[in-house]
């Protein structure tokens, strides 16, 4: 009889594997993961999780309010971190639209992508210190918010 497998197992270089460069990239990233001892960090995190919530002690009940508050906070943080890039992208598109109306010979399709890339990267570099401070603030509040998800017994 023919045996089937739930997960497809492709040989290296198979058409669905993404090609030899994708295979090489995946192999290099796996080697780098182990060379940097990142697997130790994963095991340490699992150990800390087991210390916080010992196996067999959590009943699976989460506070709906705490989950909702955490989700709302994460959404608010995401909007605050990305609104400047979205605004600059919108203004760049509006400027390109206005320029293409004023100068019909201007090709906004050819000029738009490099211009948006340069403006986005420039803003990214300028905003990096503020983003670093915002993300650091998020990580300072994260333990208390995660603690509210799993109240002490």
JSON list of C-alpha atoms in Angstrom, two decimals, residues 1 10 18 29 35 42 66 73 78 85 87 96 100 111 118 129 132 138-139 143 148:
[
{"chain": "A", "resi": 1, "resn": "UNK", "atom": "CA", "xyz": [0.00, 0.00, 0.00]},
{"chain": "A", "resi": 10, "resn": "UNK", "atom": "CA", "xyz": [10.76, 17.72, -0.07]},
{"chain": "A", "resi": 18, "resn": "UNK", "atom": "CA", "xyz": [12.02, 28.10, -2.86]},
{"chain": "A", "resi": 29, "resn": "UNK", "atom": "CA", "xyz": [20.05, 30.62, 9.70]},
{"chain": "A", "resi": 35, "resn": "UNK", "atom": "CA", "xyz": [26.11, 28.72, 16.99]},
{"chain": "A", "resi": 42, "resn": "UNK", "atom": "CA", "xyz": [14.54, 29.17, 24.36]},
{"chain": "A", "resi": 66, "resn": "UNK", "atom": "CA", "xyz": [-6.98, 41.51, 31.11]},
{"chain": "A", "resi": 73, "resn": "UNK", "atom": "CA", "xyz": [-2.58, 48.39, 24.62]},
{"chain": "A", "resi": 78, "resn": "UNK", "atom": "CA", "xyz": [1.40, 49.73, 17.12]},
{"chain": "A", "resi": 85, "resn": "UNK", "atom": "CA", "xyz": [5.49, 56.53, 8.67]},
{"chain": "A", "resi": 87, "resn": "UNK", "atom": "CA", "xyz": [1.49, 60.02, 7.40]},
{"chain": "A", "resi": 96, "resn": "UNK", "atom": "CA", "xyz": [3.53, 62.86, -6.27]},
{"chain": "A", "resi": 100, "resn": "UNK", "atom": "CA", "xyz": [2.08, 64.54, -11.87]},
{"chain": "A", "resi": 111, "resn": "UNK", "atom": "CA", "xyz": [9.76, 58.32, -9.32]},
{"chain": "A", "resi": 118, "resn": "UNK", "atom": "CA", "xyz": [14.16, 57.39, 0.67]},
{"chain": "A", "resi": 129, "resn": "UNK", "atom": "CA", "xyz": [15.67, 56.99, 19.14]},
{"chain": "A", "resi": 132, "resn": "UNK", "atom": "CA", "xyz": [13.67, 52.73, 21.03]},
{"chain": "A", "resi": 138, "resn": "UNK", "atom": "CA", "xyz": [6.52, 48.83, 26.53]},
{"chain": "A", "resi": 139, "resn": "UNK", "atom": "CA", "xyz": [8.93, 46.22, 27.87]},
{"chain": "A", "resi": 143, "resn": "UNK", "atom": "CA", "xyz": [5.67, 42.08, 33.16]},
{"chain": "A", "resi": 148, "resn": "UNK", "atom": "CA", "xyz": [-2.53, 40.46, 35.25]}
]
